[in-house]
Amino acid sequence: MINIKNEILNILKNNIAIDEETILNNITEIKEKNKGDYTFPCFVLSKILKKSPNQISDELKNSIKTNEIIEKIESVNGYLNFYINKELLIKEVFNEFDKLKDKYGSSNIGEGKTILIDYSSPNIAKPFHIGHMRSTIIGGALYNLYKFLGYNVVGINHLGDYGTQFGKLIEGYKLWHDEYNIEENPIDELTKIYVRINNLCEEDEEVLERCRNNFKLLEEKDPYCVELWNKFKELSLKEFNRTYDLLGSKFDSLNGEAFYIDKMPEVIQILEKNNKLTESEGARVVDLTDAGIDTPCIIQKSNGSSIYATRDLAAILYRARTYDYYKNIYVTGSDQILHFKQVFEVAKYLDLDEKYINGLEHVPFGMVRLPEGKLSTRKGNIVKLEDLLNDSINHAKEIIKEKREELENIDEVAQKVGIGAVIFNDLYNSRIKDEVFDLKEMLNFQGETCPYIQYMYVRINSIIEKYDKKVLINEIDYSKLNDELTYNIVKLLYNFTDTIILSTKKSEPYILSRYLIDLARAYSSFYSNNKVLSDDIDERNARIYLINIVGNVLKVGMNLLGIQMPNKM
Ligand code: ARG
């Protein structure tokens, strides 16, 4: 498809004394009506040319020429405004859709590059809490977005499956396993055992010693301890998978922390060789004051054991070698910002090629705030994600039932709406902001919500179904599409790929979510003012084709966020 910014660049570049990238970065879309489509601010040139923006813009206006796609140029108060040949743009978008269908919007800019996304990563034998929900949802969306751009993407669930707590859990299990219904309700029951053994450890030094010994045995691969540890892992995953199934999450690798046990000595060796390890209160640490980080990164505790950061460093080594990654992205809560700053800094001393250091990216997010009431966290009682998701599905079901009692497959629809609402809400704001989890808001069909978009999509489909004739691209009379509301839609459709690219560049799926709301809204105004099934057959065909593209982009866009679309609702 035609690249408008490049077209404008071509018009400008021989007349402007700055590099092409700067020109491109300064060309922006105009959002107001009737002022043109794109603008280039000339004040970026004033310093170099020592002239006022107005003068530059007026002079440029006289020396540059329009072309096929840019049909008019205006100089207004130091800005050059460009007007697009509307019919040509509509044709471009329609032909591109005809060619690509549900691949419309995709790209191959990622070809040959591997992106790792480390996301979800819950801790086994502990509840899958709402922070892990955010990581799962944001990471999952990034996964899909990168894939759609042609990258090779590897989703890694870096399970928290290692640590001294497993020595305790093994002890507790040995003592009391037949008192608990572990098979049926593994995480709750294992948590209870863990709390109980912890209490016992506080009273009884001997028990604590046994726990420590269990952990040591586990590290030495003692068969019985390994067997129990495997069991905890399997049972936890079985429970996590219920949540993953609801959210539609998939992973390519489940290499968790334990996977790196035998890969940590090398990290220590390299850091030692590079003289980066110093002693601090018995521990071995890397001092990071030169990098402006006050807290040193502990690599080995005083008792010789490794920590979370050591395993992350081993993982970076492993991932660089195994995947030759272009980017290695970590999606976690913002409470881990310092951790990743430290780890990325220490990684510079692992003798890796610089590209692997540049490819490290932490994608932090804010907390989830639950409304007061039955869902709020009571003391010592963590809200389970699975319950929240089911709550949303039930709510959705009630709402849909009220609207459409006769609807078939109501359970399936309620699931798509209920889960979609949770996902969309999670992805609707800049991720660093705290998220408000308010079911009523999320399921408001008139709000900036998932069901709003799903509903528009279903409406579009029902019109297309009613028409019951497949419109071919060569039947389209473009002169029937010359109204402003149509053009608004087409401009958005044109921006689909760029929106996805920007979402990945900033690791912000909300850019796509908001785009989809804009598109649904643009469709809604179009629909309120235009009869799609017009009596004029050419108008009807052209409009059907248009709304078919809208429906497709809504669906593909929502799928990229991880949301399923109902056919009816
Ligand atoms: N298990 C960790 C937690 O629950 C998140 C792990 C994130 N990934 C990583 N490579 N450190 O906080």
Coordinates of C-alpha atoms and ligand atoms in Angstrom, one line a residue:
M1 CA 0.0 0.0 0.0
I2 CA 1.1 3.5 -0.6
N3 CA 3.1 5.1 2.2
I4 CA 1.8 8.7 2.7
K5 CA 4.6 9.9 4.9
N6 CA 7.1 8.7 2.4
E7 CA 5.2 10.5 -0.3
I8 CA 5.4 13.7 1.7
L9 CA 9.1 13.0 2.4
N10 CA 9.7 12.7 -1.3
I11 CA 8.1 16.1 -1.9
L12 CA 10.1 17.7 0.8
K13 CA 13.5 16.1 0.9
N14 CA 15.3 17.9 -1.9
N15 CA 14.2 21.2 -0.5
I16 CA 15.0 20.8 3.1
A17 CA 18.4 20.6 4.7
I18 CA 17.7 18.1 7.4
D19 CA 18.0 14.3 7.4
E20 CA 15.1 12.2 6.1
E21 CA 14.4 10.5 9.5
T22 CA 13.9 13.9 11.2
I23 CA 11.6 14.9 8.4
L24 CA 9.6 11.7 8.7
N25 CA 9.4 12.0 12.5
N26 CA 7.9 15.5 12.2
I27 CA 5.2 14.7 9.7
T28 CA 2.0 14.2 11.7
E29 CA -1.6 13.6 11.0
I30 CA -4.0 16.4 11.4
K31 CA -7.0 15.5 13.6
E32 CA -9.1 18.7 13.0
K33 CA -11.6 18.8 10.2
N34 CA -10.9 20.6 6.9
K35 CA -7.4 21.6 7.6
G36 CA -5.7 19.0 5.5
D37 CA -4.6 15.5 6.4
Y38 CA -0.9 15.7 7.3
T39 CA 1.3 18.6 8.5
F40 CA 4.9 19.4 8.7
P41 CA 5.9 22.1 11.3
C42 CA 8.6 24.4 9.9
F43 CA 9.9 25.6 13.2
V44 CA 12.2 22.5 13.3
L45 CA 14.0 24.3 10.5
S46 CA 14.2 27.8 11.9
K47 CA 17.3 27.3 13.8
I48 CA 19.3 25.9 10.9
L49 CA 17.9 28.4 8.3
K50 CA 17.8 31.3 10.7
K51 CA 14.4 32.4 9.4
S52 CA 11.0 32.4 10.9
P53 CA 8.8 29.3 10.5
N54 CA 6.2 31.4 8.6
Q55 CA 8.8 32.5 6.1
I56 CA 10.2 29.0 5.6
S57 CA 6.8 27.5 5.2
D58 CA 5.8 30.1 2.6
E59 CA 9.0 29.7 0.7
L60 CA 8.8 25.9 0.7
K61 CA 5.2 26.1 -0.4
N62 CA 6.3 27.8 -3.6
S63 CA 9.2 25.5 -4.3
I64 CA 7.5 22.1 -3.8
K65 CA 5.0 20.4 -6.0
T66 CA 2.0 18.2 -5.4
N67 CA 1.9 14.7 -6.8
E68 CA -0.7 12.0 -7.5
I69 CA -1.5 11.3 -3.8
I70 CA -0.9 14.8 -2.3
E71 CA -3.3 16.9 -4.3
K72 CA -3.0 20.2 -2.4
I73 CA -0.4 21.9 -0.1
E74 CA -1.1 24.9 2.1
S75 CA 1.2 27.1 4.2
V76 CA -0.5 28.1 7.4
N77 CA 1.3 29.9 10.2
G78 CA 4.6 28.1 9.8
Y79 CA 3.0 24.7 9.0
L80 CA 2.9 23.0 5.7
N81 CA -0.4 21.2 5.4
F82 CA -0.9 18.4 2.9
Y83 CA -4.3 17.3 1.4
I84 CA -4.6 13.8 0.2
N85 CA -6.4 12.7 -2.9
K86 CA -9.3 11.0 -1.1
E87 CA -10.5 8.7 -3.8
L88 CA -7.0 7.4 -4.4
L89 CA -6.6 6.6 -0.7
I90 CA -9.9 4.8 -0.6
K91 CA -8.9 2.8 -3.6
E92 CA -5.6 1.9 -2.0
V93 CA -7.2 0.7 1.2
F94 CA -9.9 -1.3 -0.7
N95 CA -7.3 -3.0 -3.0
E96 CA -5.0 -3.8 -0.1
F97 CA -7.9 -5.4 1.7
D98 CA -8.9 -7.3 -1.4
K99 CA -5.4 -8.6 -1.6
L100 CA -4.8 -9.5 2.0
K101 CA -8.2 -10.2 3.6
D102 CA -7.7 -11.1 7.2
K103 CA -4.0 -10.5 6.9
Y104 CA -4.9 -6.8 6.2
G105 CA -2.7 -4.7 8.5
S106 CA 0.0 -7.3 8.9
S107 CA 3.6 -6.6 7.8
N108 CA 6.9 -8.3 7.4
I109 CA 9.1 -5.7 9.1
G110 CA 10.0 -8.3 11.7
E111 CA 11.3 -11.0 9.3
G112 CA 14.3 -12.8 10.5
K113 CA 14.2 -11.2 14.0
T114 CA 13.3 -13.1 17.1
I115 CA 11.4 -11.5 20.0
L116 CA 11.3 -13.2 23.4
I117 CA 8.5 -12.3 25.7
D118 CA 8.9 -13.4 29.3
Y119 CA 5.4 -13.1 30.7
S120 CA 2.8 -14.4 33.2
S121 CA 5.5 -16.2 35.2
P122 CA 3.6 -17.1 38.3
N123 CA 5.2 -18.8 41.3
I124 CA 4.2 -22.4 41.7
A125 CA 2.4 -23.6 44.8
K126 CA 1.2 -20.0 45.3
P127 CA -2.0 -18.4 44.1
F128 CA -2.1 -16.9 40.6
H129 CA -2.8 -13.4 41.6
I130 CA -4.1 -10.4 39.8
G131 CA -0.6 -9.0 39.1
H132 CA 0.1 -12.1 37.1
M133 CA -3.1 -11.5 35.2
R134 CA -1.8 -8.2 34.0
S135 CA 1.5 -9.8 32.9
T136 CA -0.4 -12.6 31.1
I137 CA -2.7 -10.2 29.3
I138 CA -0.1 -7.5 28.3
G139 CA 2.5 -10.1 27.4
G140 CA 0.0 -12.1 25.4
A141 CA -1.0 -9.0 23.4
L142 CA 2.6 -8.1 22.7
Y143 CA 3.1 -11.6 21.6
N144 CA 0.3 -11.4 19.0
L145 CA 1.3 -7.9 17.8
Y146 CA 4.9 -8.8 17.1
K147 CA 3.8 -12.0 15.4
F148 CA 1.5 -10.0 13.1
L149 CA 4.4 -7.9 12.1
G150 CA 6.3 -10.9 10.9
Y151 CA 8.7 -11.4 13.9
N152 CA 9.5 -14.8 15.2
V153 CA 8.1 -14.7 18.7
V154 CA 8.8 -17.0 21.6
G155 CA 6.6 -16.8 24.6
I156 CA 8.4 -17.8 27.8
N157 CA 6.6 -18.5 31.1
H158 CA 9.5 -18.0 33.5
L159 CA 7.9 -20.0 36.3
G160 CA 8.9 -19.2 39.8
D161 CA 9.7 -22.8 40.6
Y162 CA 12.8 -22.4 42.7
G163 CA 13.7 -21.2 46.2
T164 CA 14.2 -22.3 49.7
Q165 CA 10.4 -22.4 50.3
F166 CA 10.4 -25.7 48.5
G167 CA 12.5 -27.2 51.2
K168 CA 9.8 -26.2 53.6
L169 CA 7.0 -27.4 51.4
I170 CA 8.6 -30.8 51.1
E171 CA 8.8 -31.1 54.8
G172 CA 5.2 -30.0 55.3
Y173 CA 4.1 -32.4 52.7
K174 CA 5.9 -35.3 54.2
L175 CA 4.4 -34.5 57.6
W176 CA 0.8 -33.8 56.7
H177 CA -0.1 -34.6 53.1
D178 CA -2.9 -37.0 54.0
E179 CA -4.6 -34.3 56.0
Y180 CA -5.1 -32.1 52.9
N181 CA -7.0 -32.5 49.7
I182 CA -4.1 -31.6 47.5
E183 CA -5.1 -33.3 44.3
E184 CA -8.4 -31.5 44.1
N185 CA -7.4 -28.1 45.2
P186 CA -3.6 -28.0 45.0
I187 CA -2.8 -24.4 45.4
D188 CA -5.1 -23.6 48.3
E189 CA -4.0 -26.7 50.1
L190 CA -0.3 -26.3 49.5
T191 CA -0.6 -22.7 50.7
K192 CA -2.1 -23.9 53.9
I193 CA 0.7 -26.5 54.4
Y194 CA 3.2 -23.8 53.7
V195 CA 1.8 -21.4 56.3
R196 CA 1.6 -24.2 58.8
I197 CA 5.2 -25.4 58.3
N198 CA 6.4 -21.8 58.4
N199 CA 4.8 -21.4 61.8
L200 CA 6.3 -24.6 63.0
C201 CA 9.8 -23.6 61.8
E202 CA 9.5 -20.4 63.9
E203 CA 9.0 -22.5 67.0
D204 CA 11.3 -25.4 66.3
E205 CA 14.8 -24.9 65.1
E206 CA 15.1 -28.6 64.3
V207 CA 12.3 -28.6 61.8
L208 CA 13.8 -25.5 60.1
E209 CA 17.1 -27.4 59.8
R210 CA 15.3 -30.3 58.2
C211 CA 13.7 -27.9 55.7
R212 CA 17.1 -26.4 54.8
N213 CA 18.4 -29.9 54.3
N214 CA 15.5 -30.7 52.0
F215 CA 16.4 -27.8 49.9
K216 CA 20.0 -28.9 49.7
L217 CA 18.8 -32.4 48.7
L218 CA 16.6 -30.8 46.1
E219 CA 19.6 -29.0 44.6
E220 CA 21.6 -32.2 44.7
K221 CA 18.8 -33.8 42.7
D222 CA 17.8 -36.3 45.4
P223 CA 15.1 -38.4 43.7
Y224 CA 12.5 -38.2 46.4
C225 CA 12.7 -34.4 46.8
V226 CA 12.8 -33.9 43.0
E227 CA 9.7 -36.1 42.7
L228 CA 7.8 -34.0 45.2
W229 CA 9.0 -30.8 43.6
N230 CA 7.8 -32.1 40.2
K231 CA 4.5 -32.9 41.7
F232 CA 4.0 -29.4 43.1
K233 CA 4.9 -28.0 39.7
E234 CA 2.5 -30.3 37.8
L235 CA -0.4 -29.7 40.2
S236 CA 0.2 -25.9 40.1
L237 CA 0.3 -25.9 36.3
K238 CA -2.9 -27.9 36.2
E239 CA -4.6 -25.2 38.1
F240 CA -2.9 -22.3 36.3
N241 CA -3.9 -23.9 33.0
R242 CA -7.6 -23.4 33.9
T243 CA -6.9 -19.7 34.0
Y244 CA -4.8 -19.8 30.9
D245 CA -7.6 -21.6 29.1
L246 CA -10.0 -18.9 30.1
L247 CA -7.7 -16.2 28.9
G248 CA -6.5 -18.1 25.8
S249 CA -2.9 -17.9 26.8
K250 CA -0.2 -20.1 25.2
F251 CA 3.5 -20.4 25.8
D252 CA 6.3 -21.8 23.8
S253 CA 8.6 -22.4 26.8
L254 CA 8.0 -23.2 30.4
N255 CA 11.6 -22.9 31.4
G256 CA 11.3 -21.5 34.9
E257 CA 13.9 -20.5 37.4
A258 CA 14.9 -24.0 38.3
F259 CA 15.9 -24.6 34.7
Y260 CA 18.9 -22.2 35.3
I261 CA 20.3 -24.0 38.4
D262 CA 23.2 -25.6 36.5
K263 CA 23.7 -22.5 34.4
M264 CA 24.5 -20.1 37.2
P265 CA 28.1 -21.1 38.0
E266 CA 29.1 -19.7 34.6
V267 CA 27.6 -16.4 35.4
I268 CA 29.7 -16.2 38.6
Q269 CA 32.8 -17.4 36.7
I270 CA 32.5 -14.7 34.1
L271 CA 31.8 -11.9 36.6
E272 CA 34.8 -13.2 38.6
K273 CA 37.0 -13.2 35.6
N274 CA 36.0 -9.6 34.8
N275 CA 36.7 -8.6 38.4
K276 CA 33.2 -7.4 39.0
L277 CA 32.4 -9.3 42.2
T278 CA 33.0 -7.7 45.5
E279 CA 32.2 -8.7 49.1
S280 CA 29.6 -7.0 51.0
E281 CA 28.5 -8.3 54.4
G282 CA 29.5 -11.8 53.4
A283 CA 27.6 -11.8 50.2
R284 CA 29.1 -11.4 46.7
V285 CA 27.7 -8.5 44.8
V286 CA 28.3 -6.3 41.8
D287 CA 28.6 -2.7 42.6
L288 CA 26.6 -0.5 40.3
T289 CA 27.2 3.0 41.7
D290 CA 29.0 4.0 38.4
A291 CA 25.8 3.3 36.6
G292 CA 23.9 5.5 39.0
I293 CA 22.3 2.6 40.9
D294 CA 22.8 2.8 44.6
T295 CA 21.8 -0.8 45.5
P296 CA 24.4 -3.3 44.5
C297 CA 23.2 -6.5 42.8
I298 CA 23.6 -9.5 45.0
I299 CA 24.8 -12.5 43.0
Q300 CA 25.5 -15.0 45.8
K301 CA 24.2 -14.8 49.3
S302 CA 26.5 -15.2 52.3
N303 CA 25.4 -18.9 52.7
G304 CA 26.5 -19.5 49.1
S305 CA 23.1 -19.7 47.5
S306 CA 21.9 -17.9 44.4
I307 CA 19.1 -15.4 44.2
Y308 CA 16.4 -14.4 41.7
A309 CA 18.8 -12.0 39.9
T310 CA 21.4 -14.7 39.4
R311 CA 18.9 -16.9 37.7
D312 CA 17.8 -14.0 35.5
L313 CA 21.4 -13.4 34.5
A314 CA 21.9 -17.1 33.6
A315 CA 18.7 -16.8 31.6
I316 CA 20.0 -13.9 29.6
L317 CA 23.2 -15.9 28.7
Y318 CA 21.1 -18.9 27.8
R319 CA 18.5 -16.9 25.7
A320 CA 21.2 -15.0 23.8
R321 CA 22.8 -18.3 22.8
T322 CA 19.7 -20.3 22.2
Y323 CA 17.5 -17.8 20.4
D324 CA 19.9 -15.1 19.2
Y325 CA 17.2 -12.7 20.2
Y326 CA 16.6 -9.2 18.8
K327 CA 14.6 -8.3 21.8
N328 CA 14.2 -10.0 25.2
I329 CA 11.2 -8.4 26.8
Y330 CA 10.1 -8.9 30.4
V331 CA 6.5 -8.0 31.5
T332 CA 6.2 -7.6 35.2
G333 CA 4.8 -5.2 37.9
S334 CA 6.5 -1.9 38.4
D335 CA 7.8 -3.2 41.8
Q336 CA 10.5 -5.0 39.8
I337 CA 11.9 -1.9 38.0
L338 CA 15.0 -1.8 40.2
H339 CA 15.5 -5.6 39.8
F340 CA 15.6 -5.3 36.0
K341 CA 17.8 -2.2 36.1
Q342 CA 20.3 -4.1 38.1
V343 CA 20.1 -7.2 36.0
F344 CA 20.5 -5.3 32.7
E345 CA 23.4 -3.4 34.1
V346 CA 25.2 -6.6 35.3
A347 CA 24.4 -8.3 32.0
K348 CA 26.9 -5.8 30.4
Y349 CA 29.7 -7.7 32.2
L350 CA 28.8 -11.1 30.8
D351 CA 30.9 -10.7 27.6
L352 CA 27.8 -10.8 25.4
D353 CA 27.6 -9.1 22.1
E354 CA 26.3 -5.6 22.5
K355 CA 23.1 -6.3 20.5
Y356 CA 21.9 -8.6 23.3
I357 CA 22.3 -5.9 25.8
N358 CA 20.5 -3.4 23.6
G359 CA 17.7 -5.9 23.1
L360 CA 16.8 -6.1 26.8
E361 CA 13.6 -4.4 27.7
H362 CA 11.6 -4.3 30.9
V363 CA 7.9 -3.6 30.4
P364 CA 6.5 -2.7 33.8
F365 CA 2.9 -2.1 34.7
G366 CA 0.9 -0.6 37.6
M367 CA -1.3 -2.4 40.1
V368 CA -4.9 -3.5 39.9
R369 CA -7.3 -1.8 42.3
L370 CA -10.4 -3.9 43.1
P371 CA -13.5 -2.1 44.1
E372 CA -14.7 -2.5 47.7
G373 CA -17.1 -5.3 48.4
K374 CA -17.0 -9.0 47.9
L375 CA -14.0 -9.0 45.6
S376 CA -11.7 -6.9 47.7
T377 CA -8.8 -8.5 49.3
R378 CA -9.6 -9.6 52.8
K379 CA -6.7 -10.0 55.1
G380 CA -4.7 -13.0 54.2
N381 CA -7.2 -14.0 51.6
I382 CA -5.9 -13.3 48.1
V383 CA -8.4 -12.8 45.3
K384 CA -8.1 -15.6 42.8
L385 CA -8.0 -14.6 39.2
E386 CA -10.1 -17.5 38.2
D387 CA -12.9 -16.3 40.4
L388 CA -12.7 -12.8 39.0
L389 CA -12.9 -14.1 35.5
N390 CA -15.8 -16.3 36.2
D391 CA -17.5 -13.4 37.9
S392 CA -17.2 -11.3 34.8
I393 CA -18.6 -14.1 32.7
N394 CA -21.6 -14.4 34.9
H395 CA -22.2 -10.7 34.9
A396 CA -22.0 -10.6 31.1
K397 CA -24.5 -13.5 30.9
E398 CA -27.0 -11.6 33.0
I399 CA -26.7 -8.5 30.9
I400 CA -27.0 -10.4 27.6
K401 CA -29.9 -12.4 28.9
E402 CA -31.8 -9.2 29.6
K403 CA -31.1 -7.8 26.2
R404 CA -31.6 -11.0 24.1
E405 CA -33.4 -13.7 25.9
E406 CA -33.7 -15.9 22.8
L407 CA -29.9 -15.8 21.9
E408 CA -28.4 -19.2 21.1
N409 CA -25.0 -20.2 22.6
I410 CA -25.5 -17.7 25.3
D411 CA -22.7 -19.3 27.4
E412 CA -20.2 -19.0 24.6
V413 CA -21.1 -15.4 24.0
A414 CA -21.0 -14.6 27.7
Q415 CA -17.6 -16.1 27.9
K416 CA -16.3 -14.0 25.0
V417 CA -17.9 -10.8 26.4
G418 CA -16.9 -11.4 30.0
I419 CA -13.3 -12.4 29.4
G420 CA -12.9 -9.8 26.6
A421 CA -14.1 -7.1 29.0
V422 CA -11.4 -8.0 31.5
I423 CA -8.7 -8.1 28.8
F424 CA -9.8 -4.9 27.2
N425 CA -10.0 -3.0 30.5
D426 CA -6.5 -4.2 31.3
L427 CA -5.2 -2.9 27.9
Y428 CA -7.1 0.4 27.8
N429 CA -4.7 2.7 29.6
S430 CA -1.0 3.3 29.6
R431 CA 0.2 0.2 31.4
I432 CA 2.1 2.0 34.1
K433 CA -1.1 3.4 35.4
D434 CA -3.0 1.5 38.1
E435 CA -5.9 -0.4 36.7
V436 CA -9.4 -0.1 38.2
F437 CA -11.2 -3.3 38.1
D438 CA -14.9 -2.3 38.0
L439 CA -17.1 -4.9 36.4
K440 CA -19.9 -2.5 35.9
E441 CA -17.8 -0.1 33.9
M442 CA -16.0 -2.9 31.9
L443 CA -19.3 -4.4 30.8
N444 CA -21.0 -1.1 30.0
F445 CA -22.2 -1.6 26.4
Q446 CA -22.1 2.2 25.8
G447 CA -18.7 2.8 27.2
E448 CA -15.2 2.6 25.9
T449 CA -15.3 -1.1 26.4
C450 CA -14.9 -4.4 24.8
P451 CA -18.7 -5.1 24.6
Y452 CA -19.2 -1.8 22.8
I453 CA -16.8 -3.0 20.0
Q454 CA -18.1 -6.5 20.0
Y455 CA -21.6 -5.1 19.6
M456 CA -20.6 -2.9 16.6
Y457 CA -18.9 -5.9 15.1
V458 CA -22.0 -8.0 15.4
R459 CA -24.2 -5.3 14.0
I460 CA -21.9 -5.0 11.0
N461 CA -22.1 -8.7 10.4
S462 CA -25.8 -8.7 10.6
I463 CA -26.1 -6.1 7.9
I464 CA -23.7 -8.0 5.6
E465 CA -25.6 -11.1 6.2
K466 CA -28.9 -9.4 5.4
Y467 CA -27.6 -8.2 2.1
D468 CA -26.5 -11.7 1.2
K469 CA -24.5 -10.8 -1.8
K470 CA -20.7 -10.8 -2.1
V471 CA -19.5 -7.5 -3.4
L472 CA -16.4 -7.8 -5.6
I473 CA -13.8 -5.1 -5.7
N474 CA -14.2 -4.4 -9.4
E475 CA -17.9 -3.6 -8.8
I476 CA -17.1 -0.6 -6.7
D477 CA -18.0 2.9 -7.8
Y478 CA -15.7 5.1 -5.7
S479 CA -17.6 8.2 -6.5
K480 CA -20.3 6.8 -4.1
L481 CA -17.9 7.1 -1.2
N482 CA -17.1 10.8 -1.2
D483 CA -18.6 11.8 2.2
E484 CA -16.7 12.9 5.2
L485 CA -17.8 10.1 7.5
T486 CA -16.7 7.5 5.0
Y487 CA -13.3 9.2 4.6
N488 CA -12.9 9.3 8.4
I489 CA -13.2 5.5 8.5
V490 CA -10.9 5.0 5.6
K491 CA -8.2 7.1 7.2
L492 CA -8.4 5.0 10.3
L493 CA -8.3 1.8 8.2
Y494 CA -5.2 3.1 6.5
N495 CA -3.6 3.6 9.9
F496 CA -4.0 0.1 11.1
T497 CA -0.5 -1.2 10.5
D498 CA 1.1 2.0 11.8
T499 CA -1.0 1.6 15.0
I500 CA 0.3 -1.9 15.5
I501 CA 3.9 -0.9 14.9
L502 CA 3.6 2.0 17.4
S503 CA 2.0 -0.3 20.0
T504 CA 5.1 -2.6 19.7
K505 CA 7.6 0.2 19.6
K506 CA 6.2 1.5 22.9
S507 CA 5.1 -1.8 24.2
E508 CA 1.7 -0.3 24.8
P509 CA -1.2 -2.3 23.6
Y510 CA -3.5 0.5 24.6
I511 CA -2.6 2.3 21.5
L512 CA -4.4 -0.4 19.5
S513 CA -7.3 -0.6 22.0
R514 CA -8.0 3.1 21.6
Y515 CA -7.7 2.9 17.9
L516 CA -10.3 0.2 17.9
I517 CA -12.6 2.4 19.9
D518 CA -12.1 5.2 17.5
L519 CA -12.8 2.9 14.6
A520 CA -16.0 1.6 16.2
R521 CA -17.1 5.1 16.9
A522 CA -16.3 6.3 13.4
Y523 CA -18.4 3.4 12.1
S524 CA -21.2 4.3 14.5
S525 CA -21.4 7.9 13.2
F526 CA -21.2 6.7 9.6
Y527 CA -24.0 4.3 10.3
S528 CA -26.3 6.8 12.0
N529 CA -26.0 9.1 9.0
N530 CA -25.8 6.8 6.1
K531 CA -28.1 4.0 5.0
V532 CA -25.8 1.1 4.2
L533 CA -28.4 -0.9 2.4
S534 CA -29.2 2.1 0.2
D535 CA -31.7 1.9 -2.7
D536 CA -28.9 3.0 -5.0
I537 CA -27.3 -0.3 -5.8
D538 CA -23.8 1.2 -6.4
E539 CA -23.9 3.0 -3.2
R540 CA -25.1 -0.1 -1.4
N541 CA -22.2 -2.2 -2.8
A542 CA -19.6 0.4 -2.0
R543 CA -20.8 0.7 1.5
I544 CA -21.1 -3.0 2.1
Y545 CA -17.5 -3.4 1.0
L546 CA -16.5 -0.6 3.4
I547 CA -18.2 -2.0 6.4
N548 CA -16.9 -5.4 5.7
I549 CA -13.4 -4.0 6.0
V550 CA -14.3 -2.3 9.2
G551 CA -15.7 -5.5 10.7
N552 CA -12.6 -7.4 9.7
V553 CA -10.2 -4.9 11.2
L554 CA -12.3 -4.8 14.4
K555 CA -12.1 -8.5 14.7
V556 CA -8.4 -8.9 13.8
G557 CA -7.5 -6.0 16.1
M558 CA -9.4 -7.5 19.0
N559 CA -7.9 -10.9 18.4
L560 CA -4.5 -9.3 18.5
L561 CA -5.3 -8.0 22.0
G562 CA -6.4 -11.6 22.9
I563 CA -10.1 -11.1 22.7
Q564 CA -12.6 -13.4 20.9
M565 CA -15.5 -11.9 18.9
P566 CA -19.0 -13.4 19.1
N567 CA -20.9 -13.7 15.8
K568 CA -24.1 -12.7 17.4
M569 CA -25.0 -11.1 20.7
Ligands
ARG1 N1 7.9 -15.1 39.2 C1 8.1 -13.6 39.2 C2 7.0 -13.0 40.1 O1 6.0 -13.6 40.3 C3 8.1 -13.0 37.9 C4 9.2 -13.4 36.9 C5 9.4 -12.5 35.8 N2 10.4 -12.9 34.9 C6 11.7 -12.9 35.1 N3 12.5 -13.4 34.2 N4 12.2 -12.5 36.2 O2 7.2 -11.9 40.6

